[in-house]
Coordinates of C-alpha atoms in Angstrom, one line a residue:
M1 CA -2.6 -7.0 -3.7
Y2 CA 0.9 -8.3 -4.4
S3 CA -0.3 -10.0 -7.6
K4 CA -1.6 -6.6 -8.9
F5 CA 1.8 -5.0 -8.3
K6 CA 3.6 -7.9 -9.9
K7 CA 1.2 -7.7 -12.9
A8 CA 2.1 -4.0 -13.2
G9 CA 5.8 -5.0 -13.5
A10 CA 6.8 -4.1 -9.9
T11 CA 9.3 -6.0 -7.7
V12 CA 8.0 -5.9 -4.1
V13 CA 10.4 -6.1 -1.2
A14 CA 10.0 -5.2 2.5
L15 CA 12.7 -3.7 4.7
S16 CA 12.8 -3.9 8.5
V17 CA 15.0 -3.3 11.5
D18 CA 13.7 -6.5 13.2
T19 CA 16.0 -9.4 14.0
P20 CA 16.2 -12.2 11.4
F21 CA 14.2 -14.4 13.7
E22 CA 11.4 -11.8 14.0
L23 CA 11.4 -11.3 10.2
N24 CA 11.1 -14.9 9.5
K25 CA 8.3 -15.3 12.0
L26 CA 6.4 -12.3 10.6
A27 CA 6.8 -13.5 7.0
K28 CA 5.4 -16.9 7.8
L29 CA 2.6 -15.4 9.9
L30 CA 1.5 -13.1 7.1
E31 CA 2.3 -15.6 4.4
L32 CA 4.3 -13.1 2.5
S33 CA 5.2 -14.0 -1.1
F34 CA 7.9 -11.4 -1.4
P35 CA 11.3 -11.1 0.3
V36 CA 11.8 -9.3 3.6
Y37 CA 15.3 -7.8 4.2
R38 CA 16.8 -6.5 7.4
V39 CA 18.4 -3.1 7.3
P40 CA 20.5 -1.4 10.0
L41 CA 18.9 1.3 12.1
Q42 CA 21.3 3.8 10.5
V43 CA 19.3 3.5 7.2
V44 CA 16.1 4.2 9.1
K45 CA 17.6 7.2 10.6
K46 CA 18.9 8.5 7.3
L47 CA 15.4 8.2 5.8
G48 CA 13.9 10.1 8.8
L49 CA 11.8 7.1 9.8
Q50 CA 13.1 6.5 13.3
E51 CA 10.5 7.1 16.0
G52 CA 12.2 9.3 18.5
R53 CA 14.9 7.3 20.3
R54 CA 13.2 4.0 19.7
T55 CA 14.8 1.1 17.8
H56 CA 12.0 0.7 15.4
A57 CA 10.8 2.6 12.4
R58 CA 7.6 4.2 11.2
P59 CA 6.1 2.5 8.1
A60 CA 7.1 3.9 4.8
T61 CA 6.4 2.9 1.2
F62 CA 8.5 3.9 -1.8
V63 CA 8.1 3.3 -5.5
V64 CA 11.5 3.4 -7.2
D65 CA 11.8 3.4 -11.0
A66 CA 14.4 1.4 -13.1
Q67 CA 16.8 4.4 -12.9
G68 CA 16.7 4.4 -9.1
R69 CA 14.5 7.5 -8.8
V70 CA 11.9 7.6 -6.1
V71 CA 8.6 8.3 -8.0
F72 CA 6.3 7.9 -5.0
Q73 CA 6.8 7.9 -1.3
H74 CA 4.5 7.7 1.7
M75 CA 5.8 8.2 5.2
G76 CA 3.4 6.7 7.7
R77 CA 2.6 8.4 11.0
S78 CA 1.7 5.1 12.6
V79 CA 1.6 1.4 11.9
R80 CA -1.8 1.7 10.4
D81 CA -1.0 4.7 8.1
R82 CA -0.4 3.1 4.8
P83 CA -0.9 4.4 1.2
K84 CA -4.0 3.4 -0.7
E85 CA -3.5 0.6 -3.2
S86 CA -4.8 2.8 -6.0
A87 CA -2.1 5.4 -5.3
L88 CA 0.6 2.8 -5.6
L89 CA -0.8 1.4 -8.8
R90 CA -1.1 4.9 -10.3
A91 CA 2.6 5.5 -9.5
L92 CA 3.5 2.2 -11.2
Q93 CA 1.5 3.0 -14.3
G94 CA 3.1 6.5 -14.5
M95 CA 6.6 5.0 -14.7

C-alpha cells in the first residue's frame, strides 16, 4: 500500500504517543518503510483523539496538501477503524 501512496506523490509518516522504544519496536515488527514520529499527548488532545482519560490515541488518518490544508481526514473509533485505501488514493488524486 505504501508504494501506491508514494507513486501518487505522497509522503507518508506515522505519529504516535508511544515511547521511542515502543515506536522502534513497532516499526521493526511491522517492517515500516516510512518514518514514525513521537508526538506529545497534548497534540492528541488538541486533535480530539484522546480516548477518555487514557494516555493513548484513537487512530486517525489525514491527507494534507502542499499548502498545509487537510483535504481528507478519518477519525477512527477503534484500532481497526481505518479508511479504505481507495478513499485515500482518491484524496491524493484530487490534490
